[in-house]
């Protein structure tokens, strides 16, 4: 059996069906189905229960998540991790810019997934890599990983992020870029702005202008692949170091983009969690 999660039912949450209580707590229908198929997946006061059973004030509801044992995941590799926070449900990491998120034909056993799998193996935990969102190779900063299916389901699409970027142009004040993003060639990862694409909205604020470049604080209203990079390229100001999107500035060997702040509700405790990560040294030197 995997992670066990317990809820104590208080006076404000009594006289409700288990399935309705779990829905209120953000548990998806898919996750509920998984729990129903799991032996002793749902217990009320230590006894097996159905999702239609009634919870009363003072009851204890226990969820026994299925184990991930045997689930295919990344091969563990001893790669250093900069861990910001860890508990039984989440792992928060400050990713270096030169590491990819997942293994590929170009990255065998040298990705973040390999490093996390090794760390979890050492901790005696199941070595399944579940990043909630992703950062491109070349982008540094905060990555949140869910350590079980329950946490992954509750966090999906629920993490607020802010970025720091250095654009190759001068920007003052603040602004919004609202341009749809297309994928011109389905065989390539390259994106562009174009009619008929998916709506993409980027909010930016200028922090500092230096040597014809601008340090920006950015948050996204939408989350499209390469969104920040594509939007600033469309303004004629690709991110410093981003040769994929037209930068000729060689002061960085990767795009000047860093996830500096995240905020989300903890999937189990429901506390508001906030984390920050400083810009890497090479980006700092630009500002």
PDB file of C-alpha atoms in Angstrom:
ATOM      1  CA  UNK A   1       0.000   0.000   0.000  1.00  0.00           C
ATOM      2  CA  UNK A   2       1.159   3.525  -0.739  1.00  0.00           C
ATOM      3  CA  UNK A   3       0.460   6.771   1.099  1.00  0.00           C
ATOM      4  CA  UNK A   4      -2.254   6.863   3.780  1.00  0.00           C
ATOM      5  CA  UNK A   5      -4.190  10.129   4.121  1.00  0.00           C
ATOM      6  CA  UNK A   6      -6.590  10.849   6.982  1.00  0.00           C
ATOM      7  CA  UNK A   7      -9.303  13.479   7.347  1.00  0.00           C
ATOM      8  CA  UNK A   8     -11.074  14.284  10.624  1.00  0.00           C
ATOM      9  CA  UNK A   9     -14.648  15.356   9.992  1.00  0.00           C
ATOM     10  CA  UNK A  10     -15.565  18.477  11.953  1.00  0.00           C
ATOM     11  CA  UNK A  11     -18.980  19.984  12.712  1.00  0.00           C
ATOM     12  CA  UNK A  12     -18.994  21.981   9.476  1.00  0.00           C
ATOM     13  CA  UNK A  13     -18.538  18.930   7.240  1.00  0.00           C
ATOM     14  CA  UNK A  14     -20.831  16.325   8.765  1.00  0.00           C
ATOM     15  CA  UNK A  15     -23.918  14.693   7.254  1.00  0.00           C
ATOM     16  CA  UNK A  16     -22.445  14.444   3.760  1.00  0.00           C
ATOM     17  CA  UNK A  17     -21.661  11.541   1.444  1.00  0.00           C
ATOM     18  CA  UNK A  18     -18.017  10.494   1.235  1.00  0.00           C
ATOM     19  CA  UNK A  19     -17.909  11.180  -2.499  1.00  0.00           C
ATOM     20  CA  UNK A  20     -19.289  14.698  -1.992  1.00  0.00           C
ATOM     21  CA  UNK A  21     -16.832  15.430   0.813  1.00  0.00           C
ATOM     22  CA  UNK A  22     -13.923  14.288  -1.350  1.00  0.00           C
ATOM     23  CA  UNK A  23     -15.177  16.340  -4.280  1.00  0.00           C
ATOM     24  CA  UNK A  24     -15.234  19.375  -1.969  1.00  0.00           C
ATOM     25  CA  UNK A  25     -11.628  18.570  -1.013  1.00  0.00           C
ATOM     26  CA  UNK A  26     -10.647  18.640  -4.689  1.00  0.00           C
ATOM     27  CA  UNK A  27     -10.511  14.896  -5.331  1.00  0.00           C
ATOM     28  CA  UNK A  28     -11.295  14.165  -8.977  1.00  0.00           C
ATOM     29  CA  UNK A  29     -13.814  11.573 -10.141  1.00  0.00           C
ATOM     30  CA  UNK A  30     -10.915   9.628 -11.669  1.00  0.00           C
ATOM     31  CA  UNK A  31      -9.053   9.555  -8.347  1.00  0.00           C
ATOM     32  CA  UNK A  32     -12.220   8.455  -6.548  1.00  0.00           C
ATOM     33  CA  UNK A  33     -12.564   5.554  -9.000  1.00  0.00           C
ATOM     34  CA  UNK A  34      -8.966   4.533  -8.268  1.00  0.00           C
ATOM     35  CA  UNK A  35      -9.676   4.530  -4.521  1.00  0.00           C
ATOM     36  CA  UNK A  36     -12.869   2.491  -4.992  1.00  0.00           C
ATOM     37  CA  UNK A  37     -10.921  -0.153  -6.917  1.00  0.00           C
ATOM     38  CA  UNK A  38      -8.207  -0.320  -4.253  1.00  0.00           C
ATOM     39  CA  UNK A  39      -8.578  -2.813  -1.409  1.00  0.00           C
ATOM     40  CA  UNK A  40      -9.349  -0.784   1.745  1.00  0.00           C
ATOM     41  CA  UNK A  41      -8.941   2.322  -0.386  1.00  0.00           C
ATOM     42  CA  UNK A  42     -11.681   4.131   1.565  1.00  0.00           C
ATOM     43  CA  UNK A  43     -12.161   3.591   5.297  1.00  0.00           C
ATOM     44  CA  UNK A  44     -14.581   5.265   7.703  1.00  0.00           C
ATOM     45  CA  UNK A  45     -13.430   4.951  11.296  1.00  0.00           C
ATOM     46  CA  UNK A  46     -11.119   2.125  10.238  1.00  0.00           C
ATOM     47  CA  UNK A  47     -13.801   0.102   8.443  1.00  0.00           C
ATOM     48  CA  UNK A  48     -14.215  -0.290   4.689  1.00  0.00           C
ATOM     49  CA  UNK A  49     -16.699   2.211   3.308  1.00  0.00           C
ATOM     50  CA  UNK A  50     -18.548   3.018   0.110  1.00  0.00           C
ATOM     51  CA  UNK A  51     -18.402   6.395  -1.577  1.00  0.00           C
ATOM     52  CA  UNK A  52     -22.133   6.862  -0.915  1.00  0.00           C
ATOM     53  CA  UNK A  53     -21.818   6.295   2.840  1.00  0.00           C
ATOM     54  CA  UNK A  54     -22.561   9.278   5.081  1.00  0.00           C
ATOM     55  CA  UNK A  55     -19.852  11.033   7.083  1.00  0.00           C
ATOM     56  CA  UNK A  56     -20.812  12.467  10.453  1.00  0.00           C
ATOM     57  CA  UNK A  57     -19.092  14.947  12.721  1.00  0.00           C
ATOM     58  CA  UNK A  58     -16.294  13.186  14.612  1.00  0.00           C
ATOM     59  CA  UNK A  59     -15.692  10.522  11.952  1.00  0.00           C
ATOM     60  CA  UNK A  60     -12.246   9.789  10.564  1.00  0.00           C
ATOM     61  CA  UNK A  61     -12.003   9.206   6.813  1.00  0.00           C
ATOM     62  CA  UNK A  62      -8.911   7.328   5.643  1.00  0.00           C
ATOM     63  CA  UNK A  63      -7.700   7.034   2.057  1.00  0.00           C
ATOM     64  CA  UNK A  64      -5.163   4.316   1.291  1.00  0.00           C
ATOM     65  CA  UNK A  65      -3.555   5.191  -2.017  1.00  0.00           C
ATOM     66  CA  UNK A  66      -2.450   2.302  -4.235  1.00  0.00           C
ATOM     67  CA  UNK A  67       1.255   1.611  -4.459  1.00  0.00           C
ATOM     68  CA  UNK A  68       3.190   2.599  -7.577  1.00  0.00           C
ATOM     69  CA  UNK A  69       5.406  -0.452  -7.219  1.00  0.00           C
ATOM     70  CA  UNK A  70       6.246  -1.823 -10.657  1.00  0.00           C
ATOM     71  CA  UNK A  71       5.246   1.399 -12.415  1.00  0.00           C
ATOM     72  CA  UNK A  72       7.747   2.337 -15.122  1.00  0.00           C
ATOM     73  CA  UNK A  73       9.665   5.512 -14.373  1.00  0.00           C
ATOM     74  CA  UNK A  74      13.086   7.038 -14.884  1.00  0.00           C
ATOM     75  CA  UNK A  75      16.280   5.120 -14.218  1.00  0.00           C
ATOM     76  CA  UNK A  76      17.824   6.417 -10.970  1.00  0.00           C
ATOM     77  CA  UNK A  77      21.038   8.395 -11.520  1.00  0.00           C
ATOM     78  CA  UNK A  78      23.210  10.035  -8.863  1.00  0.00           C
ATOM     79  CA  UNK A  79      22.841  13.671  -9.950  1.00  0.00           C
ATOM     80  CA  UNK A  80      22.910  16.478  -7.338  1.00  0.00           C
ATOM     81  CA  UNK A  81      19.571  18.098  -6.524  1.00  0.00           C
ATOM     82  CA  UNK A  82      18.916  21.517  -5.011  1.00  0.00           C
ATOM     83  CA  UNK A  83      15.933  20.620  -2.819  1.00  0.00           C
ATOM     84  CA  UNK A  84      13.914  23.549  -1.480  1.00  0.00           C
ATOM     85  CA  UNK A  85      11.248  21.555   0.388  1.00  0.00           C
ATOM     86  CA  UNK A  86      10.072  17.965   0.817  1.00  0.00           C
ATOM     87  CA  UNK A  87       7.370  16.105   2.723  1.00  0.00           C
ATOM     88  CA  UNK A  88       5.343  12.927   2.152  1.00  0.00           C
ATOM     89  CA  UNK A  89       3.344  14.481  -0.678  1.00  0.00           C
ATOM     90  CA  UNK A  90       5.451  17.044  -2.535  1.00  0.00           C
ATOM     91  CA  UNK A  91       9.056  17.690  -3.528  1.00  0.00           C
ATOM     92  CA  UNK A  92      10.102  21.216  -4.535  1.00  0.00           C
ATOM     93  CA  UNK A  93      13.360  21.603  -6.473  1.00  0.00           C
ATOM     94  CA  UNK A  94      15.425  24.467  -7.851  1.00  0.00           C
ATOM     95  CA  UNK A  95      16.344  23.166 -11.320  1.00  0.00           C
ATOM     96  CA  UNK A  96      19.616  24.152 -12.937  1.00  0.00           C
ATOM     97  CA  UNK A  97      19.348  25.516 -16.490  1.00  0.00           C
ATOM     98  CA  UNK A  98      21.531  22.845 -18.088  1.00  0.00           C
ATOM     99  CA  UNK A  99      19.371  19.874 -17.100  1.00  0.00           C
ATOM    100  CA  UNK A 100      16.389  18.537 -19.058  1.00  0.00           C
ATOM    101  CA  UNK A 101      13.182  17.491 -17.319  1.00  0.00           C
ATOM    102  CA  UNK A 102      12.852  14.051 -18.896  1.00  0.00           C
ATOM    103  CA  UNK A 103      15.006  11.472 -20.626  1.00  0.00           C
ATOM    104  CA  UNK A 104      15.121  11.582 -24.421  1.00  0.00           C
ATOM    105  CA  UNK A 105      17.380  10.348 -27.203  1.00  0.00           C
ATOM    106  CA  UNK A 106      19.622  13.315 -26.388  1.00  0.00           C
ATOM    107  CA  UNK A 107      19.453  12.852 -22.618  1.00  0.00           C
ATOM    108  CA  UNK A 108      20.040   9.350 -21.313  1.00  0.00           C
ATOM    109  CA  UNK A 109      20.175   9.098 -17.522  1.00  0.00           C
ATOM    110  CA  UNK A 110      21.105  12.775 -17.118  1.00  0.00           C
ATOM    111  CA  UNK A 111      17.667  14.379 -16.717  1.00  0.00           C
ATOM    112  CA  UNK A 112      15.869  15.762 -13.675  1.00  0.00           C
ATOM    113  CA  UNK A 113      13.639  12.685 -13.696  1.00  0.00           C
ATOM    114  CA  UNK A 114      16.717  10.482 -13.178  1.00  0.00           C
ATOM    115  CA  UNK A 115      17.970  12.657 -10.327  1.00  0.00           C
ATOM    116  CA  UNK A 116      14.588  12.634  -8.573  1.00  0.00           C
ATOM    117  CA  UNK A 117      14.260   8.861  -9.010  1.00  0.00           C
ATOM    118  CA  UNK A 118      17.664   8.390  -7.339  1.00  0.00           C
ATOM    119  CA  UNK A 119      16.729  10.702  -4.467  1.00  0.00           C
ATOM    120  CA  UNK A 120      13.435   8.877  -3.882  1.00  0.00           C
ATOM    121  CA  UNK A 121      15.198   5.515  -4.015  1.00  0.00           C
ATOM    122  CA  UNK A 122      17.596   6.648  -1.276  1.00  0.00           C
ATOM    123  CA  UNK A 123      14.623   7.807   0.807  1.00  0.00           C
ATOM    124  CA  UNK A 124      12.952   4.424   0.419  1.00  0.00           C
ATOM    125  CA  UNK A 125      10.106   5.965  -1.573  1.00  0.00           C
ATOM    126  CA  UNK A 126       8.592   4.829  -4.859  1.00  0.00           C
ATOM    127  CA  UNK A 127      10.737   6.078  -7.742  1.00  0.00           C
ATOM    128  CA  UNK A 128       8.013   7.654  -9.859  1.00  0.00           C
ATOM    129  CA  UNK A 129       8.676  11.112 -11.314  1.00  0.00           C
ATOM    130  CA  UNK A 130       5.544  13.279 -11.363  1.00  0.00           C
ATOM    131  CA  UNK A 131       6.400  16.874 -12.156  1.00  0.00           C
ATOM    132  CA  UNK A 132       3.430  19.231 -11.969  1.00  0.00           C
ATOM    133  CA  UNK A 133       4.175  21.338 -15.034  1.00  0.00           C
ATOM    134  CA  UNK A 134       7.581  21.562 -16.642  1.00  0.00           C
ATOM    135  CA  UNK A 135      10.471  23.874 -17.434  1.00  0.00           C
ATOM    136  CA  UNK A 136      12.323  23.784 -20.753  1.00  0.00           C
ATOM    137  CA  UNK A 137      15.936  22.723 -20.871  1.00  0.00           C
ATOM    138  CA  UNK A 138      17.802  25.992 -20.525  1.00  0.00           C
ATOM    139  CA  UNK A 139      15.202  27.412 -18.131  1.00  0.00           C
ATOM    140  CA  UNK A 140      16.082  27.329 -14.450  1.00  0.00           C
ATOM    141  CA  UNK A 141      14.018  27.574 -11.308  1.00  0.00           C
ATOM    142  CA  UNK A 142      11.302  25.954  -9.263  1.00  0.00           C
ATOM    143  CA  UNK A 143       9.839  22.576 -10.192  1.00  0.00           C
ATOM    144  CA  UNK A 144       7.107  21.004  -8.053  1.00  0.00           C
ATOM    145  CA  UNK A 145       6.872  17.209  -8.007  1.00  0.00           C
ATOM    146  CA  UNK A 146       3.948  15.241  -6.604  1.00  0.00           C
ATOM    147  CA  UNK A 147       4.966  12.153  -4.640  1.00  0.00           C
ATOM    148  CA  UNK A 148       1.709  10.244  -5.098  1.00  0.00           C
ATOM    149  CA  UNK A 149      -1.289  10.088  -7.433  1.00  0.00           C
ATOM    150  CA  UNK A 150      -3.534  11.963  -5.023  1.00  0.00           C
ATOM    151  CA  UNK A 151      -1.190  14.949  -4.845  1.00  0.00           C
ATOM    152  CA  UNK A 152      -0.621  14.931  -8.603  1.00  0.00           C
ATOM    153  CA  UNK A 153      -4.349  15.034  -9.306  1.00  0.00           C
ATOM    154  CA  UNK A 154      -5.009  17.851  -6.826  1.00  0.00           C
ATOM    155  CA  UNK A 155      -2.092  20.017  -7.969  1.00  0.00           C
ATOM    156  CA  UNK A 156      -2.628  19.673 -11.710  1.00  0.00           C
ATOM    157  CA  UNK A 157      -3.203  23.127 -13.186  1.00  0.00           C
ATOM    158  CA  UNK A 158      -3.307  24.721  -9.717  1.00  0.00           C
ATOM    159  CA  UNK A 159       0.223  26.137  -9.329  1.00  0.00           C
ATOM    160  CA  UNK A 160       0.749  29.886  -9.736  1.00  0.00           C
ATOM    161  CA  UNK A 161       4.216  30.780 -11.050  1.00  0.00           C
ATOM    162  CA  UNK A 162       6.253  33.901 -11.618  1.00  0.00           C
ATOM    163  CA  UNK A 163       9.373  34.168 -13.746  1.00  0.00           C
ATOM    164  CA  UNK A 164      12.370  36.433 -14.150  1.00  0.00           C
ATOM    165  CA  UNK A 165      13.620  36.949 -17.692  1.00  0.00           C
ATOM    166  CA  UNK A 166      16.145  39.142 -19.465  1.00  0.00           C
ATOM    167  CA  UNK A 167      14.815  40.328 -22.830  1.00  0.00           C
ATOM    168  CA  UNK A 168      17.017  41.732 -25.583  1.00  0.00           C
ATOM    169  CA  UNK A 169      15.309  45.109 -25.734  1.00  0.00           C
ATOM    170  CA  UNK A 170      14.256  48.016 -23.537  1.00  0.00           C
ATOM    171  CA  UNK A 171      10.897  47.788 -21.744  1.00  0.00           C
ATOM    172  CA  UNK A 172       9.455  50.237 -19.226  1.00  0.00           C
ATOM    173  CA  UNK A 173       6.457  50.063 -16.916  1.00  0.00           C
ATOM    174  CA  UNK A 174       4.318  46.979 -17.385  1.00  0.00           C
ATOM    175  CA  UNK A 175       2.212  45.388 -20.072  1.00  0.00           C
ATOM    176  CA  UNK A 176       0.328  42.422 -21.469  1.00  0.00           C
ATOM    177  CA  UNK A 177       1.125  40.357 -24.560  1.00  0.00           C
ATOM    178  CA  UNK A 178      -2.000  38.687 -25.958  1.00  0.00           C
ATOM    179  CA  UNK A 179      -1.017  36.757 -29.082  1.00  0.00           C
ATOM    180  CA  UNK A 180      -2.085  33.245 -30.111  1.00  0.00           C
ATOM    181  CA  UNK A 181       0.652  30.636 -30.456  1.00  0.00           C
ATOM    182  CA  UNK A 182       0.865  28.106 -33.274  1.00  0.00           C
ATOM    183  CA  UNK A 183       3.071  25.122 -34.049  1.00  0.00           C
ATOM    184  CA  UNK A 184       4.034  25.610 -37.712  1.00  0.00           C
ATOM    185  CA  UNK A 185       5.617  22.168 -38.090  1.00  0.00           C
ATOM    186  CA  UNK A 186       4.113  19.324 -36.010  1.00  0.00           C
ATOM    187  CA  UNK A 187       7.431  17.472 -36.265  1.00  0.00           C
ATOM    188  CA  UNK A 188       9.341  20.287 -34.539  1.00  0.00           C
ATOM    189  CA  UNK A 189       9.106  21.882 -31.100  1.00  0.00           C
ATOM    190  CA  UNK A 190       9.470  25.421 -32.476  1.00  0.00           C
ATOM    191  CA  UNK A 191       6.470  27.707 -31.899  1.00  0.00           C
ATOM    192  CA  UNK A 192       5.406  31.055 -33.332  1.00  0.00           C
ATOM    193  CA  UNK A 193       2.595  33.564 -33.009  1.00  0.00           C
ATOM    194  CA  UNK A 194      -0.089  33.215 -35.646  1.00  0.00           C
ATOM    195  CA  UNK A 195      -3.752  33.402 -36.533  1.00  0.00           C
ATOM    196  CA  UNK A 196      -5.703  30.321 -35.505  1.00  0.00           C
ATOM    197  CA  UNK A 197      -3.344  29.386 -32.693  1.00  0.00           C
ATOM    198  CA  UNK A 198      -4.127  28.792 -29.045  1.00  0.00           C
ATOM    199  CA  UNK A 199      -4.752  31.937 -27.011  1.00  0.00           C
ATOM    200  CA  UNK A 200      -1.682  32.928 -25.009  1.00  0.00           C
ATOM    201  CA  UNK A 201      -1.490  35.822 -22.524  1.00  0.00           C
ATOM    202  CA  UNK A 202       1.710  37.000 -20.833  1.00  0.00           C
ATOM    203  CA  UNK A 203       1.855  39.712 -18.146  1.00  0.00           C
ATOM    204  CA  UNK A 204       5.184  41.497 -17.639  1.00  0.00           C
ATOM    205  CA  UNK A 205       6.682  44.203 -15.449  1.00  0.00           C
ATOM    206  CA  UNK A 206       9.989  45.958 -16.073  1.00  0.00           C
ATOM    207  CA  UNK A 207      12.413  45.774 -13.144  1.00  0.00           C
ATOM    208  CA  UNK A 208      15.655  47.135 -14.603  1.00  0.00           C
ATOM    209  CA  UNK A 209      17.052  48.293 -17.949  1.00  0.00           C
ATOM    210  CA  UNK A 210      20.769  47.815 -18.590  1.00  0.00           C
ATOM    211  CA  UNK A 211      22.919  47.701 -21.742  1.00  0.00           C
ATOM    212  CA  UNK A 212      19.887  47.597 -24.029  1.00  0.00           C
ATOM    213  CA  UNK A 213      18.322  44.659 -22.165  1.00  0.00           C
ATOM    214  CA  UNK A 214      15.545  44.486 -19.568  1.00  0.00           C
ATOM    215  CA  UNK A 215      15.081  42.372 -16.465  1.00  0.00           C
ATOM    216  CA  UNK A 216      11.382  41.468 -16.349  1.00  0.00           C
ATOM    217  CA  UNK A 217       9.053  39.894 -13.811  1.00  0.00           C
ATOM    218  CA  UNK A 218       6.490  37.757 -15.644  1.00  0.00           C
ATOM    219  CA  UNK A 219       3.419  35.697 -14.908  1.00  0.00           C
ATOM    220  CA  UNK A 220       1.284  33.731 -17.329  1.00  0.00           C
ATOM    221  CA  UNK A 221      -2.464  33.781 -17.737  1.00  0.00           C
ATOM    222  CA  UNK A 222      -2.152  30.745 -20.005  1.00  0.00           C
ATOM    223  CA  UNK A 223       0.511  28.062 -20.155  1.00  0.00           C
ATOM    224  CA  UNK A 224       1.568  27.367 -23.740  1.00  0.00           C
ATOM    225  CA  UNK A 225       4.801  25.669 -24.735  1.00  0.00           C
ATOM    226  CA  UNK A 226       7.638  28.242 -25.005  1.00  0.00           C
ATOM    227  CA  UNK A 227       5.068  31.008 -24.359  1.00  0.00           C
ATOM    228  CA  UNK A 228       7.383  33.621 -22.820  1.00  0.00           C
ATOM    229  CA  UNK A 229      10.129  32.925 -25.338  1.00  0.00           C
ATOM    230  CA  UNK A 230       7.787  33.136 -28.330  1.00  0.00           C
ATOM    231  CA  UNK A 231       6.029  36.277 -27.134  1.00  0.00           C
ATOM    232  CA  UNK A 232       9.207  38.288 -26.629  1.00  0.00           C
ATOM    233  CA  UNK A 233      10.607  37.072 -29.933  1.00  0.00           C
ATOM    234  CA  UNK A 234       7.410  38.390 -31.542  1.00  0.00           C
ATOM    235  CA  UNK A 235       8.235  41.833 -30.114  1.00  0.00           C
ATOM    236  CA  UNK A 236      11.689  41.739 -31.678  1.00  0.00           C
ATOM    237  CA  UNK A 237      13.280  41.206 -28.265  1.00  0.00           C
ATOM    238  CA  UNK A 238      14.086  37.498 -27.817  1.00  0.00           C
ATOM    239  CA  UNK A 239      15.396  36.457 -24.427  1.00  0.00           C
ATOM    240  CA  UNK A 240      19.154  36.785 -24.061  1.00  0.00           C
ATOM    241  CA  UNK A 241      20.847  33.517 -25.042  1.00  0.00           C
ATOM    242  CA  UNK A 242      17.746  32.065 -26.716  1.00  0.00           C
ATOM    243  CA  UNK A 243      19.225  31.179 -30.091  1.00  0.00           C
ATOM    244  CA  UNK A 244      16.207  28.988 -30.910  1.00  0.00           C
ATOM    245  CA  UNK A 245      14.121  32.150 -31.049  1.00  0.00           C
ATOM    246  CA  UNK A 246      16.592  34.482 -32.679  1.00  0.00           C
ATOM    247  CA  UNK A 247      18.872  35.833 -29.954  1.00  0.00           C
ATOM    248  CA  UNK A 248      22.412  36.591 -31.113  1.00  0.00           C
ATOM    249  CA  UNK A 249      23.554  37.597 -27.614  1.00  0.00           C
ATOM    250  CA  UNK A 250      26.183  35.028 -26.603  1.00  0.00           C
ATOM    251  CA  UNK A 251      26.618  36.117 -22.984  1.00  0.00           C
ATOM    252  CA  UNK A 252      24.487  33.150 -21.946  1.00  0.00           C
ATOM    253  CA  UNK A 253      24.550  29.603 -23.305  1.00  0.00           C
ATOM    254  CA  UNK A 254      20.814  29.229 -22.597  1.00  0.00           C
ATOM    255  CA  UNK A 255      17.695  31.408 -22.544  1.00  0.00           C
ATOM    256  CA  UNK A 256      17.648  33.945 -19.688  1.00  0.00           C
ATOM    257  CA  UNK A 257      14.511  32.594 -18.034  1.00  0.00           C
ATOM    258  CA  UNK A 258      14.045  31.528 -14.411  1.00  0.00           C
ATOM    259  CA  UNK A 259      10.988  30.427 -12.418  1.00  0.00           C
ATOM    260  CA  UNK A 260      11.510  32.444  -9.229  1.00  0.00           C
ATOM    261  CA  UNK A 261       8.240  32.010  -7.302  1.00  0.00           C
ATOM    262  CA  UNK A 262       5.422  29.475  -6.919  1.00  0.00           C
ATOM    263  CA  UNK A 263       2.272  29.415  -4.817  1.00  0.00           C
ATOM    264  CA  UNK A 264      -0.228  26.601  -4.375  1.00  0.00           C
ATOM    265  CA  UNK A 265      -2.499  24.933  -1.848  1.00  0.00           C
ATOM    266  CA  UNK A 266      -0.931  21.859  -0.264  1.00  0.00           C
ATOM    267  CA  UNK A 267      -2.800  18.811  -1.606  1.00  0.00           C
ATOM    268  CA  UNK A 268      -3.307  17.252   1.849  1.00  0.00           C
ATOM    269  CA  UNK A 269      -2.978  19.905   4.573  1.00  0.00           C
ATOM    270  CA  UNK A 270      -4.598  22.623   2.413  1.00  0.00           C
ATOM    271  CA  UNK A 271      -2.084  25.164   3.692  1.00  0.00           C
ATOM    272  CA  UNK A 272      -0.956  27.886   1.279  1.00  0.00           C
ATOM    273  CA  UNK A 273       2.611  27.053   0.224  1.00  0.00           C
ATOM    274  CA  UNK A 274       4.963  29.662  -1.252  1.00  0.00           C
ATOM    275  CA  UNK A 275       8.530  29.130  -2.428  1.00  0.00           C
ATOM    276  CA  UNK A 276      11.182  31.333  -4.002  1.00  0.00           C
ATOM    277  CA  UNK A 277      14.450  30.595  -5.792  1.00  0.00           C
ATOM    278  CA  UNK A 278      17.191  33.132  -6.605  1.00  0.00           C
ATOM    279  CA  UNK A 279      18.357  33.699 -10.169  1.00  0.00           C
ATOM    280  CA  UNK A 280      21.431  31.679 -11.190  1.00  0.00           C
ATOM    281  CA  UNK A 281      24.758  33.519 -11.204  1.00  0.00           C
ATOM    282  CA  UNK A 282      25.022  33.791 -14.990  1.00  0.00           C
ATOM    283  CA  UNK A 283      21.659  35.588 -15.210  1.00  0.00           C
ATOM    284  CA  UNK A 284      22.571  37.846 -12.299  1.00  0.00           C
ATOM    285  CA  UNK A 285      25.632  39.032 -14.188  1.00  0.00           C
ATOM    286  CA  UNK A 286      23.380  40.373 -16.948  1.00  0.00           C
ATOM    287  CA  UNK A 287      21.541  42.657 -14.537  1.00  0.00           C
TER     288      UNK A 287
END
